[in-house]
PDB file of C-alpha atoms in Angstrom:
ATOM      1  CA  MET A 197    -284.114   7.206 127.030  1.00 97.00           C
ATOM      2  CA  ARG A 198    -283.518  10.961 127.198  1.00 98.00           C
ATOM      3  CA  ALA A 199    -283.362  12.826 130.506  1.00 98.00           C
ATOM      4  CA  ILE A 200    -282.358  16.134 132.068  1.00 98.00           C
ATOM      5  CA  VAL A 201    -279.272  15.471 134.188  1.00 96.00           C
ATOM      6  CA  LEU A 202    -277.792  17.780 136.795  1.00 95.00           C
ATOM      7  CA  ALA A 203    -274.023  17.231 137.126  1.00 94.00           C
ATOM      8  CA  ALA A 204    -273.327  20.477 139.003  1.00 95.00           C
ATOM      9  CA  GLN A 205    -275.596  22.965 140.734  1.00 95.00           C
ATOM     10  CA  GLY A 206    -275.867  26.462 139.301  1.00 96.00           C
ATOM     11  CA  GLY A 207    -277.796  28.434 136.694  1.00 96.00           C
ATOM     12  CA  PRO A 208    -280.159  27.054 134.041  1.00 96.00           C
ATOM     13  CA  GLU A 209    -277.167  26.270 131.810  1.00 95.00           C
ATOM     14  CA  VAL A 210    -276.190  23.321 134.061  1.00 97.00           C
ATOM     15  CA  LEU A 211    -279.277  21.352 132.956  1.00 97.00           C
ATOM     16  CA  GLU A 212    -278.038  18.785 130.427  1.00 97.00           C
ATOM     17  CA  TYR A 213    -280.341  16.961 128.007  1.00 97.00           C
ATOM     18  CA  VAL A 214    -278.628  13.593 127.588  1.00 97.00           C
ATOM     19  CA  GLU A 215    -279.135   9.973 126.606  1.00 97.00           C
ATOM     20  CA  ARG A 216    -279.255   7.553 129.535  1.00 95.00           C
ATOM     21  CA  PRO A 217    -279.758   3.768 129.774  1.00 95.00           C
ATOM     22  CA  ASP A 218    -283.346   2.680 130.279  1.00 96.00           C
ATOM     23  CA  PRO A 219    -283.845   2.204 134.045  1.00 96.00           C
ATOM     24  CA  GLU A 220    -284.709  -1.071 135.748  1.00 96.00           C
ATOM     25  CA  PRO A 221    -286.940  -1.183 138.837  1.00 97.00           C
ATOM     26  CA  GLY A 222    -285.535  -2.418 142.125  1.00 97.00           C
ATOM     27  CA  PRO A 223    -287.491  -4.038 144.948  1.00 98.00           C
ATOM     28  CA  GLY A 224    -290.620  -2.029 145.703  1.00 98.00           C
ATOM     29  CA  GLU A 225    -290.140   0.218 142.663  1.00 98.00           C
ATOM     30  CA  VAL A 226    -291.898   0.817 139.357  1.00 98.00           C
ATOM     31  CA  VAL A 227    -290.724   2.295 136.069  1.00 98.00           C
ATOM     32  CA  VAL A 228    -293.127   4.852 134.617  1.00 98.00           C
ATOM     33  CA  ASP A 229    -293.171   6.004 130.987  1.00 98.00           C
ATOM     34  CA  VAL A 230    -293.560   9.701 131.709  1.00 98.00           C
ATOM     35  CA  ALA A 231    -296.441  11.481 129.966  1.00 98.00           C
ATOM     36  CA  ALA A 232    -295.732  14.853 131.578  1.00 98.00           C
ATOM     37  CA  SER A 233    -293.571  16.352 134.310  1.00 98.00           C
ATOM     38  CA  GLY A 234    -294.498  19.385 136.374  1.00 97.00           C
ATOM     39  CA  VAL A 235    -292.152  22.360 136.670  1.00 96.00           C
ATOM     40  CA  ASN A 236    -291.985  23.827 140.184  1.00 92.00           C
ATOM     41  CA  PHE A 237    -289.917  26.253 142.233  1.00 89.00           C
ATOM     42  CA  ILE A 238    -288.480  23.315 144.176  1.00 92.00           C
ATOM     43  CA  ASP A 239    -286.837  22.194 140.911  1.00 96.00           C
ATOM     44  CA  ILE A 240    -285.109  25.584 140.715  1.00 95.00           C
ATOM     45  CA  TYR A 241    -283.961  25.251 144.335  1.00 92.00           C
ATOM     46  CA  HIS A 242    -282.541  21.808 143.506  1.00 95.00           C
ATOM     47  CA  ARG A 243    -280.778  23.124 140.414  1.00 97.00           C
ATOM     48  CA  SER A 244    -279.357  26.237 142.060  1.00 95.00           C
ATOM     49  CA  GLY A 245    -278.000  24.581 145.180  1.00 93.00           C
ATOM     50  CA  ALA A 246    -280.474  26.169 147.596  1.00 89.00           C
ATOM     51  CA  TYR A 247    -281.443  22.561 148.347  1.00 90.00           C
ATOM     52  CA  PRO A 248    -278.250  20.458 148.056  1.00 91.00           C
ATOM     53  CA  LEU A 249    -278.431  17.167 146.168  1.00 93.00           C
ATOM     54  CA  ARG A 250    -276.183  14.186 145.641  1.00 94.00           C
ATOM     55  CA  LEU A 251    -274.937  14.595 142.068  1.00 95.00           C
ATOM     56  CA  PRO A 252    -275.238  13.647 139.291  1.00 95.00           C
ATOM     57  CA  CYS A 253    -278.988  13.154 139.286  1.00 96.00           C
ATOM     58  CA  THR A 254    -282.147  13.700 137.266  1.00 97.00           C
ATOM     59  CA  ILE A 255    -284.315  16.406 138.811  1.00 96.00           C
ATOM     60  CA  GLY A 256    -288.072  16.970 138.653  1.00 97.00           C
ATOM     61  CA  SER A 257    -290.351  16.264 141.606  1.00 95.00           C
ATOM     62  CA  GLU A 258    -293.719  15.425 140.067  1.00 97.00           C
ATOM     63  CA  GLY A 259    -295.050  13.537 137.083  1.00 98.00           C
ATOM     64  CA  ALA A 260    -297.555  11.116 135.661  1.00 98.00           C
ATOM     65  CA  GLY A 261    -297.561   8.321 133.119  1.00 98.00           C
ATOM     66  CA  VAL A 262    -298.043   4.594 132.557  1.00 98.00           C
ATOM     67  CA  VAL A 263    -296.259   1.872 134.526  1.00 98.00           C
ATOM     68  CA  SER A 264    -294.028  -0.109 132.158  1.00 98.00           C
ATOM     69  CA  ALA A 265    -292.219  -2.350 134.661  1.00 98.00           C
ATOM     70  CA  ALA A 266    -292.576  -3.353 138.309  1.00 98.00           C
ATOM     71  CA  GLY A 267    -289.885  -4.652 140.651  1.00 97.00           C
ATOM     72  CA  PRO A 268    -290.056  -7.461 143.200  1.00 97.00           C
ATOM     73  CA  GLY A 269    -292.519  -6.948 146.021  1.00 97.00           C
ATOM     74  CA  VAL A 270    -294.811  -4.545 144.196  1.00 97.00           C
ATOM     75  CA  THR A 271    -298.407  -5.601 144.756  1.00 93.00           C
ATOM     76  CA  ASP A 272    -300.589  -2.466 144.630  1.00 89.00           C
ATOM     77  CA  VAL A 273    -299.482  -1.292 141.164  1.00 95.00           C
ATOM     78  CA  ALA A 274    -299.435  -3.226 137.874  1.00 96.00           C
ATOM     79  CA  VAL A 275    -297.915  -2.741 134.444  1.00 98.00           C
ATOM     80  CA  GLY A 276    -300.319  -0.667 132.364  1.00 98.00           C
ATOM     81  CA  ASP A 277    -301.672   1.379 135.275  1.00 98.00           C
ATOM     82  CA  THR A 278    -301.757   5.157 134.900  1.00 98.00           C
ATOM     83  CA  VAL A 279    -300.183   6.700 137.980  1.00 98.00           C
ATOM     84  CA  ALA A 280    -298.931  10.017 139.299  1.00 98.00           C
ATOM     85  CA  TRP A 281    -296.486  11.038 142.016  1.00 97.00           C
ATOM     86  CA  ALA A 282    -294.874  13.980 143.787  1.00 95.00           C
ATOM     87  CA  MET A 283    -291.862  14.593 146.042  1.00 91.00           C
ATOM     88  CA  THR A 284    -289.669  11.987 144.331  1.00 93.00           C
ATOM     89  CA  LEU A 285    -286.784  13.104 142.124  1.00 95.00           C
ATOM     90  CA  GLY A 286    -286.434  11.955 138.535  1.00 97.00           C
ATOM     91  CA  SER A 287    -289.472  13.144 136.569  1.00 98.00           C
ATOM     92  CA  TYR A 288    -287.495  15.256 134.033  1.00 98.00           C
ATOM     93  CA  ALA A 289    -287.058  12.165 131.869  1.00 98.00           C
ATOM     94  CA  GLU A 290    -288.777   9.879 129.397  1.00 98.00           C
ATOM     95  CA  LYS A 291    -288.781   7.107 132.029  1.00 98.00           C
ATOM     96  CA  ALA A 292    -288.713   7.475 135.816  1.00 98.00           C
ATOM     97  CA  VAL A 293    -288.110   5.012 138.634  1.00 98.00           C
ATOM     98  CA  VAL A 294    -290.490   5.695 141.519  1.00 98.00           C
ATOM     99  CA  PRO A 295    -291.126   3.831 144.795  1.00 97.00           C
ATOM    100  CA  ALA A 296    -294.469   2.070 144.375  1.00 97.00           C
ATOM    101  CA  ARG A 297    -295.641   3.360 147.773  1.00 96.00           C
ATOM    102  CA  GLN A 298    -295.356   6.933 146.461  1.00 96.00           C
ATOM    103  CA  VAL A 299    -297.444   6.582 143.295  1.00 97.00           C
ATOM    104  CA  VAL A 300    -301.213   7.031 143.253  1.00 97.00           C
ATOM    105  CA  PRO A 301    -303.733   5.728 140.734  1.00 96.00           C
ATOM    106  CA  VAL A 302    -305.081   8.282 138.255  1.00 97.00           C
ATOM    107  CA  PRO A 303    -308.816   7.783 137.655  1.00 95.00           C
ATOM    108  CA  GLU A 304    -310.170   7.562 134.105  1.00 91.00           C
ATOM    109  CA  GLY A 305    -311.777  10.988 134.307  1.00 88.00           C
ATOM    110  CA  VAL A 306    -308.442  12.761 134.800  1.00 94.00           C
ATOM    111  CA  ALA A 307    -305.974  13.083 131.906  1.00 95.00           C
ATOM    112  CA  PRO A 308    -302.348  12.169 132.725  1.00 96.00           C
ATOM    113  CA  ASP A 309    -301.051  15.653 131.940  1.00 95.00           C
ATOM    114  CA  LEU A 310    -303.585  17.198 134.338  1.00 95.00           C
ATOM    115  CA  ALA A 311    -302.594  14.673 136.990  1.00 96.00           C
ATOM    116  CA  ALA A 312    -298.933  15.629 136.550  1.00 97.00           C
ATOM    117  CA  ALA A 313    -299.853  19.311 136.742  1.00 95.00           C
ATOM    118  CA  ALA A 314    -301.908  18.881 139.900  1.00 95.00           C
ATOM    119  CA  MET A 315    -299.942  16.552 142.146  1.00 96.00           C
ATOM    120  CA  LEU A 316    -297.423  18.745 143.945  1.00 94.00           C
ATOM    121  CA  GLN A 317    -299.388  21.981 143.984  1.00 94.00           C
ATOM    122  CA  GLY A 318    -302.783  20.315 144.386  1.00 96.00           C
ATOM    123  CA  MET A 319    -301.776  18.255 147.395  1.00 96.00           C
ATOM    124  CA  THR A 320    -300.039  21.321 148.831  1.00 97.00           C
ATOM    125  CA  ALA A 321    -303.333  23.183 148.483  1.00 98.00           C
ATOM    126  CA  HIS A 322    -305.049  20.240 150.183  1.00 98.00           C
ATOM    127  CA  TYR A 323    -302.825  20.132 153.258  1.00 98.00           C
ATOM    128  CA  LEU A 324    -302.738  23.928 153.603  1.00 98.00           C
ATOM    129  CA  THR A 325    -306.553  24.130 153.610  1.00 98.00           C
ATOM    130  CA  HIS A 326    -307.324  20.874 155.443  1.00 98.00           C
ATOM    131  CA  SER A 327    -304.448  20.424 157.906  1.00 98.00           C
ATOM    132  CA  THR A 328    -302.386  23.606 158.370  1.00 98.00           C
ATOM    133  CA  HIS A 329    -305.586  25.637 158.721  1.00 98.00           C
ATOM    134  CA  ARG A 330    -308.926  23.983 158.086  1.00 97.00           C
ATOM    135  CA  VAL A 331    -310.670  26.566 155.926  1.00 98.00           C
ATOM    136  CA  LYS A 332    -314.348  26.906 156.728  1.00 97.00           C
ATOM    137  CA  GLU A 333    -317.403  28.913 155.777  1.00 97.00           C
ATOM    138  CA  GLY A 334    -316.869  32.574 156.587  1.00 96.00           C
ATOM    139  CA  ASP A 335    -313.068  32.549 156.785  1.00 98.00           C
ATOM    140  CA  VAL A 336    -311.167  35.450 155.234  1.00 98.00           C
ATOM    141  CA  VAL A 337    -308.121  34.211 153.339  1.00 98.00           C
ATOM    142  CA  LEU A 338    -305.234  35.963 151.589  1.00 98.00           C
ATOM    143  CA  VAL A 339    -303.486  34.055 148.785  1.00 98.00           C
ATOM    144  CA  HIS A 340    -300.273  35.581 147.478  1.00 98.00           C
ATOM    145  CA  ALA A 341    -299.326  35.126 143.817  1.00 95.00           C
ATOM    146  CA  ALA A 342    -302.939  34.207 143.153  1.00 96.00           C
ATOM    147  CA  ALA A 343    -302.436  33.933 139.373  1.00 93.00           C
ATOM    148  CA  GLY A 344    -299.725  31.297 139.574  1.00 89.00           C
ATOM    149  CA  GLY A 345    -300.405  27.585 139.313  1.00 89.00           C
ATOM    150  CA  MET A 346    -300.301  27.173 143.087  1.00 93.00           C
ATOM    151  CA  GLY A 347    -302.250  30.360 143.719  1.00 95.00           C
ATOM    152  CA  GLN A 348    -305.078  29.476 141.359  1.00 94.00           C
ATOM    153  CA  LEU A 349    -305.540  26.098 143.021  1.00 96.00           C
ATOM    154  CA  LEU A 350    -305.545  27.638 146.506  1.00 98.00           C
ATOM    155  CA  VAL A 351    -308.087  30.255 145.463  1.00 98.00           C
ATOM    156  CA  GLN A 352    -310.418  27.610 144.043  1.00 98.00           C
ATOM    157  CA  VAL A 353    -310.161  25.274 147.041  1.00 98.00           C
ATOM    158  CA  CYS A 354    -310.702  28.099 149.537  1.00 98.00           C
ATOM    159  CA  LYS A 355    -313.771  29.291 147.622  1.00 98.00           C
ATOM    160  CA  MET A 356    -315.076  25.726 147.436  1.00 97.00           C
ATOM    161  CA  LEU A 357    -314.816  25.574 151.247  1.00 98.00           C
ATOM    162  CA  GLY A 358    -316.790  28.799 151.709  1.00 98.00           C
ATOM    163  CA  ALA A 359    -314.085  31.421 152.339  1.00 98.00           C
ATOM    164  CA  THR A 360    -313.829  35.004 151.175  1.00 98.00           C
ATOM    165  CA  VAL A 361    -310.591  35.073 149.198  1.00 98.00           C
ATOM    166  CA  TYR A 362    -308.302  38.001 148.523  1.00 98.00           C
ATOM    167  CA  GLY A 363    -305.376  37.558 146.174  1.00 98.00           C
ATOM    168  CA  THR A 364    -302.305  39.490 145.152  1.00 98.00           C
ATOM    169  CA  ALA A 365    -300.991  39.874 141.617  1.00 96.00           C
ATOM    170  CA  SER A 366    -298.348  42.003 139.909  1.00 93.00           C
ATOM    171  CA  THR A 367    -300.013  42.916 136.589  1.00 94.00           C
ATOM    172  CA  PRO A 368    -303.540  43.541 135.228  1.00 95.00           C
ATOM    173  CA  ALA A 369    -303.328  40.322 133.212  1.00 93.00           C
ATOM    174  CA  LYS A 370    -302.491  38.334 136.332  1.00 94.00           C
ATOM    175  CA  GLU A 371    -305.236  40.117 138.255  1.00 96.00           C
ATOM    176  CA  LYS A 372    -307.699  38.961 135.595  1.00 96.00           C
ATOM    177  CA  GLN A 373    -306.389  35.387 135.879  1.00 94.00           C
ATOM    178  CA  ALA A 374    -306.828  35.377 139.658  1.00 96.00           C
ATOM    179  CA  LEU A 375    -310.368  36.750 139.396  1.00 97.00           C
ATOM    180  CA  GLU A 376    -311.222  34.051 136.855  1.00 96.00           C
ATOM    181  CA  ALA A 377    -309.971  31.471 139.370  1.00 96.00           C
ATOM    182  CA  GLY A 378    -312.570  32.818 141.808  1.00 97.00           C
ATOM    183  CA  ALA A 379    -310.835  35.431 143.966  1.00 98.00           C
ATOM    184  CA  ASP A 380    -313.269  37.936 145.427  1.00 98.00           C
ATOM    185  CA  GLU A 381    -310.788  40.788 145.090  1.00 98.00           C
ATOM    186  CA  VAL A 382    -307.221  41.044 143.808  1.00 98.00           C
ATOM    187  CA  LEU A 383    -304.829  43.587 145.283  1.00 98.00           C
ATOM    188  CA  THR A 384    -301.356  44.774 144.382  1.00 97.00           C
ATOM    189  CA  TYR A 385    -298.295  43.863 146.385  1.00 97.00           C
ATOM    190  CA  GLN A 386    -297.999  47.533 147.305  1.00 96.00           C
ATOM    191  CA  ASN A 387    -301.472  48.016 148.816  1.00 96.00           C
ATOM    192  CA  PHE A 388    -302.629  44.657 150.198  1.00 98.00           C
ATOM    193  CA  ALA A 389    -301.362  45.244 153.758  1.00 97.00           C
ATOM    194  CA  GLU A 390    -303.093  48.602 154.110  1.00 97.00           C
ATOM    195  CA  ARG A 391    -306.307  47.315 152.535  1.00 97.00           C
ATOM    196  CA  LEU A 392    -306.532  44.182 154.703  1.00 98.00           C
ATOM    197  CA  ARG A 393    -304.901  45.257 157.979  1.00 98.00           C
ATOM    198  CA  GLY A 394    -306.293  43.132 160.829  1.00 98.00           C
ATOM    199  CA  LYS A 395    -308.953  41.397 158.704  1.00 98.00           C
ATOM    200  CA  VAL A 396    -307.472  38.072 157.569  1.00 98.00           C
ATOM    201  CA  ASP A 397    -307.795  34.673 159.274  1.00 98.00           C
ATOM    202  CA  VAL A 398    -305.014  32.973 157.317  1.00 98.00           C
ATOM    203  CA  VAL A 399    -302.331  34.117 154.878  1.00 98.00           C
ATOM    204  CA  TYR A 400    -300.989  31.569 152.390  1.00 98.00           C
ATOM    205  CA  ASP A 401    -297.585  32.916 151.371  1.00 98.00           C
ATOM    206  CA  GLY A 402    -295.379  31.196 148.822  1.00 95.00           C
ATOM    207  CA  VAL A 403    -293.572  34.426 147.916  1.00 95.00           C
ATOM    208  CA  GLY A 404    -291.563  34.952 151.083  1.00 94.00           C
ATOM    209  CA  ALA A 405    -289.241  37.880 151.695  1.00 96.00           C
ATOM    210  CA  THR A 406    -291.148  40.630 149.900  1.00 97.00           C
ATOM    211  CA  THR A 407    -294.628  39.809 151.238  1.00 97.00           C
ATOM    212  CA  PHE A 408    -293.978  38.475 154.737  1.00 98.00           C
ATOM    213  CA  ASP A 409    -294.146  41.738 156.701  1.00 97.00           C
ATOM    214  CA  GLY A 410    -297.328  42.872 154.977  1.00 98.00           C
ATOM    215  CA  GLY A 411    -298.886  39.477 155.546  1.00 98.00           C
ATOM    216  CA  LEU A 412    -298.398  39.768 159.301  1.00 98.00           C
ATOM    217  CA  GLU A 413    -300.046  43.201 159.194  1.00 98.00           C
ATOM    218  CA  ALA A 414    -303.060  41.768 157.366  1.00 98.00           C
ATOM    219  CA  LEU A 415    -303.739  39.097 159.980  1.00 98.00           C
ATOM    220  CA  ARG A 416    -306.440  39.482 162.614  1.00 98.00           C
ATOM    221  CA  ARG A 417    -305.753  38.709 166.281  1.00 98.00           C
ATOM    222  CA  ARG A 418    -304.647  35.037 166.584  1.00 98.00           C
ATOM    223  CA  GLY A 419    -304.456  34.711 162.788  1.00 98.00           C
ATOM    224  CA  LEU A 420    -302.149  32.265 161.036  1.00 98.00           C
ATOM    225  CA  MET A 421    -299.317  32.876 158.587  1.00 98.00           C
ATOM    226  CA  ALA A 422    -298.611  29.738 156.517  1.00 98.00           C
ATOM    227  CA  LEU A 423    -295.283  30.384 154.811  1.00 98.00           C
ATOM    228  CA  TYR A 424    -294.958  27.525 152.333  1.00 96.00           C
ATOM    229  CA  GLY A 425    -292.428  28.926 149.839  1.00 90.00           C
ATOM    230  CA  ALA A 426    -289.880  31.640 149.125  1.00 88.00           C
ATOM    231  CA  ALA A 427    -290.163  32.664 145.481  1.00 86.00           C
ATOM    232  CA  SER A 428    -288.770  36.130 146.274  1.00 91.00           C
ATOM    233  CA  GLY A 429    -286.121  34.844 148.668  1.00 90.00           C
ATOM    234  CA  PRO A 430    -286.017  33.512 152.241  1.00 91.00           C
ATOM    235  CA  VAL A 431    -287.594  35.421 155.110  1.00 95.00           C
ATOM    236  CA  PRO A 432    -285.031  36.790 157.602  1.00 95.00           C
ATOM    237  CA  PRO A 433    -285.099  35.408 161.164  1.00 94.00           C
ATOM    238  CA  VAL A 434    -288.163  36.470 163.150  1.00 94.00           C
ATOM    239  CA  ASP A 435    -288.254  37.506 166.802  1.00 96.00           C
ATOM    240  CA  PRO A 436    -291.146  35.535 168.383  1.00 96.00           C
ATOM    241  CA  GLN A 437    -292.065  38.633 170.399  1.00 97.00           C
ATOM    242  CA  ARG A 438    -293.152  40.201 167.123  1.00 96.00           C
ATOM    243  CA  LEU A 439    -295.967  37.646 166.901  1.00 98.00           C
ATOM    244  CA  ASN A 440    -296.980  38.537 170.453  1.00 97.00           C
ATOM    245  CA  ARG A 441    -297.106  42.254 169.775  1.00 97.00           C
ATOM    246  CA  ALA A 442    -299.101  41.774 166.565  1.00 97.00           C
ATOM    247  CA  GLY A 443    -301.935  39.945 168.335  1.00 97.00           C
ATOM    248  CA  SER A 444    -300.750  36.464 169.404  1.00 98.00           C
ATOM    249  CA  LEU A 445    -300.231  35.427 165.795  1.00 98.00           C
ATOM    250  CA  PHE A 446    -299.326  31.925 164.638  1.00 98.00           C
ATOM    251  CA  LEU A 447    -296.497  31.285 162.171  1.00 98.00           C
ATOM    252  CA  THR A 448    -295.728  27.978 160.482  1.00 98.00           C
ATOM    253  CA  ARG A 449    -293.375  26.835 157.719  1.00 97.00           C
ATOM    254  CA  PRO A 450    -294.913  23.555 156.520  1.00 97.00           C
ATOM    255  CA  THR A 451    -293.744  21.262 153.734  1.00 94.00           C
ATOM    256  CA  LEU A 452    -295.574  18.697 151.615  1.00 94.00           C
ATOM    257  CA  ALA A 453    -293.309  15.776 152.532  1.00 92.00           C
ATOM    258  CA  ASP A 454    -294.445  15.887 156.165  1.00 96.00           C
ATOM    259  CA  HIS A 455    -298.068  15.743 155.036  1.00 96.00           C
ATOM    260  CA  LEU A 456    -297.530  12.658 152.861  1.00 94.00           C
ATOM    261  CA  ALA A 457    -295.485  10.692 155.393  1.00 90.00           C
ATOM    262  CA  GLU A 458    -297.993   7.825 155.529  1.00 94.00           C
ATOM    263  CA  ARG A 459    -299.449   6.146 152.447  1.00 95.00           C
ATOM    264  CA  ASP A 460    -302.993   6.448 153.782  1.00 96.00           C
ATOM    265  CA  GLU A 461    -302.554  10.215 153.963  1.00 97.00           C
ATOM    266  CA  LEU A 462    -301.124  10.336 150.429  1.00 97.00           C
ATOM    267  CA  LEU A 463    -304.068   8.356 149.061  1.00 97.00           C
ATOM    268  CA  TRP A 464    -306.582  10.534 150.955  1.00 97.00           C
ATOM    269  CA  ARG A 465    -305.181  13.782 149.602  1.00 98.00           C
ATOM    270  CA  ALA A 466    -304.785  12.464 146.047  1.00 97.00           C
ATOM    271  CA  ALA A 467    -308.294  10.965 145.994  1.00 96.00           C
ATOM    272  CA  ASP A 468    -309.828  14.260 147.133  1.00 97.00           C
ATOM    273  CA  LEU A 469    -307.765  16.172 144.574  1.00 97.00           C
ATOM    274  CA  PHE A 470    -308.734  13.951 141.639  1.00 97.00           C
ATOM    275  CA  ASP A 471    -312.381  14.026 142.736  1.00 96.00           C
ATOM    276  CA  TRP A 472    -312.327  17.846 142.690  1.00 96.00           C
ATOM    277  CA  ILE A 473    -310.754  17.850 139.230  1.00 95.00           C
ATOM    278  CA  GLY A 474    -312.946  15.099 137.791  1.00 93.00           C
ATOM    279  CA  SER A 475    -316.134  16.761 139.067  1.00 94.00           C
ATOM    280  CA  GLY A 476    -315.113  20.161 137.714  1.00 94.00           C
ATOM    281  CA  ARG A 477    -315.020  21.834 141.131  1.00 95.00           C
ATOM    282  CA  VAL A 478    -311.300  22.594 140.642  1.00 95.00           C
ATOM    283  CA  ARG A 479    -309.788  23.489 137.296  1.00 94.00           C
ATOM    284  CA  VAL A 480    -306.089  22.968 136.595  1.00 94.00           C
ATOM    285  CA  ASN A 481    -304.799  25.732 134.348  1.00 90.00           C
ATOM    286  CA  VAL A 482    -301.890  24.351 132.302  1.00 93.00           C
ATOM    287  CA  SER A 483    -300.657  27.538 130.687  1.00 89.00           C
ATOM    288  CA  HIS A 484    -297.411  26.349 129.063  1.00 94.00           C
ATOM    289  CA  ARG A 485    -296.104  23.042 127.738  1.00 97.00           C
ATOM    290  CA  TYR A 486    -292.417  22.708 126.837  1.00 98.00           C
ATOM    291  CA  PRO A 487    -290.480  19.893 125.195  1.00 98.00           C
ATOM    292  CA  LEU A 488    -288.340  18.053 127.746  1.00 98.00           C
ATOM    293  CA  ALA A 489    -285.217  19.436 126.068  1.00 97.00           C
ATOM    294  CA  ASP A 490    -286.374  22.978 126.960  1.00 98.00           C
ATOM    295  CA  ALA A 491    -286.343  22.435 130.731  1.00 98.00           C
ATOM    296  CA  ALA A 492    -283.918  25.332 131.245  1.00 97.00           C
ATOM    297  CA  ARG A 493    -286.219  27.743 129.421  1.00 97.00           C
ATOM    298  CA  ALA A 494    -289.208  26.539 131.447  1.00 97.00           C
ATOM    299  CA  GLN A 495    -287.365  27.194 134.699  1.00 96.00           C
ATOM    300  CA  GLU A 496    -286.221  30.608 133.503  1.00 96.00           C
ATOM    301  CA  ASP A 497    -289.804  31.573 132.607  1.00 94.00           C
ATOM    302  CA  LEU A 498    -291.083  30.383 135.992  1.00 92.00           C
ATOM    303  CA  ALA A 499    -288.384  32.215 137.965  1.00 90.00           C
ATOM    304  CA  ALA A 500    -288.916  35.433 135.998  1.00 88.00           C
ATOM    305  CA  ARG A 501    -292.703  35.285 136.573  1.00 82.00           C
ATOM    306  CA  ARG A 502    -293.322  35.386 132.834  1.00 86.00           C
ATOM    307  CA  THR A 503    -296.101  32.815 133.149  1.00 82.00           C
ATOM    308  CA  THR A 504    -299.393  32.185 134.904  1.00 80.00           C
ATOM    309  CA  GLY A 505    -300.841  28.778 135.678  1.00 79.00           C
ATOM    310  CA  LYS A 506    -298.941  25.508 135.539  1.00 92.00           C
ATOM    311  CA  LEU A 507    -295.866  24.664 133.441  1.00 95.00           C
ATOM    312  CA  LEU A 508    -295.288  21.146 132.095  1.00 97.00           C
ATOM    313  CA  LEU A 509    -292.438  19.344 130.372  1.00 98.00           C
ATOM    314  CA  ILE A 510    -293.546  16.832 127.725  1.00 98.00           C
ATOM    315  CA  PRO A 511    -291.031  14.072 126.811  1.00 96.00           C
TER     316      PRO A 511
END
C-alpha cells in the first residue's frame, strides 16, 4: 500500500509518499481500506512538531472506508462494514489499522467521503454545542472562521438549535460562504469586538491568538469563551483576574479526545451527527479533494487559508 510517512517533524516537505507493507490487525483492531481521509489543523501540528509524535509514523486523524480485516476479539465490527473514525493516527494511507472500539458504523444514507469529512469537525461541533455549552433557543453565538469546514458546521448546528449566530470571515467570498451556511451576520476580524461588545453568550474560537482578546470583549456578563484551536498561534497566558474584571467570564480549552473517552459517548455523538447529515439538517461542504500523494499541498492550502469548507485526501 501507499502511505504518507513522517520520519522527521518540520515543514510540508517532510511528508513522504512511500510504499509500505499491507498492515495486519492485532487484537481488538481492524484494517480499513480508506475511501477518504480528512485534512485538519491537528495534522499540521503533528507534522510541525507542535504536538510531538513518536517517529516514524503515518499521520492523519480521521477517515472512513470499508473494513477488510478484523483481529482477534473484534465482535462489534465485521469485514465489509463501512466505518469512520477520528482521533486515531494513520488515515493518510490506502489502508489504516484502527482500534475497533474507535470506529463507528456509517449508515447507508451517508457517503463514505462525507463521513470522513464530518467525523473530527462534526463531533467537535457536537460536543461544543451539547457539552461545553448547551446551545438553546435564544442564545447569541459567535463563531470565528465561520467559512471554514469547522465554522460552517458550527454555524449550522447552532442555527438548528435556535441560536442567533454571528460569524467572522476575512474576505467577501468567505463572508458569502458563511452566510450560505446560515450565519445571521458575518463580521470582519477588525470590527467584530466593537459590533458585539457585551452581547454574546458563547464564543467558539478555533483561531486563537489574533481573536482571543476581541472574543472576551464580545461576551456578556458570565459568558463563555470556548477556545478549541489555535490556527493563528497559541494564546498567551491569561491572568484569571481578567475574567473577573470582564464580568465573571468562563474560559475553557476543551479537546475532542476527552469527549469521546467512553464508547457510548462516541456512538451518541456519531449517531446524532450522521442523523443530521442524512436528514439534510446539516450539510458537509467538501470544497477540495486531493490525491493522497498531494498531502503536503493540502496542508499548505489549509494553513494559508486558501480554502473554505472541508479538505479531503483520496487514496
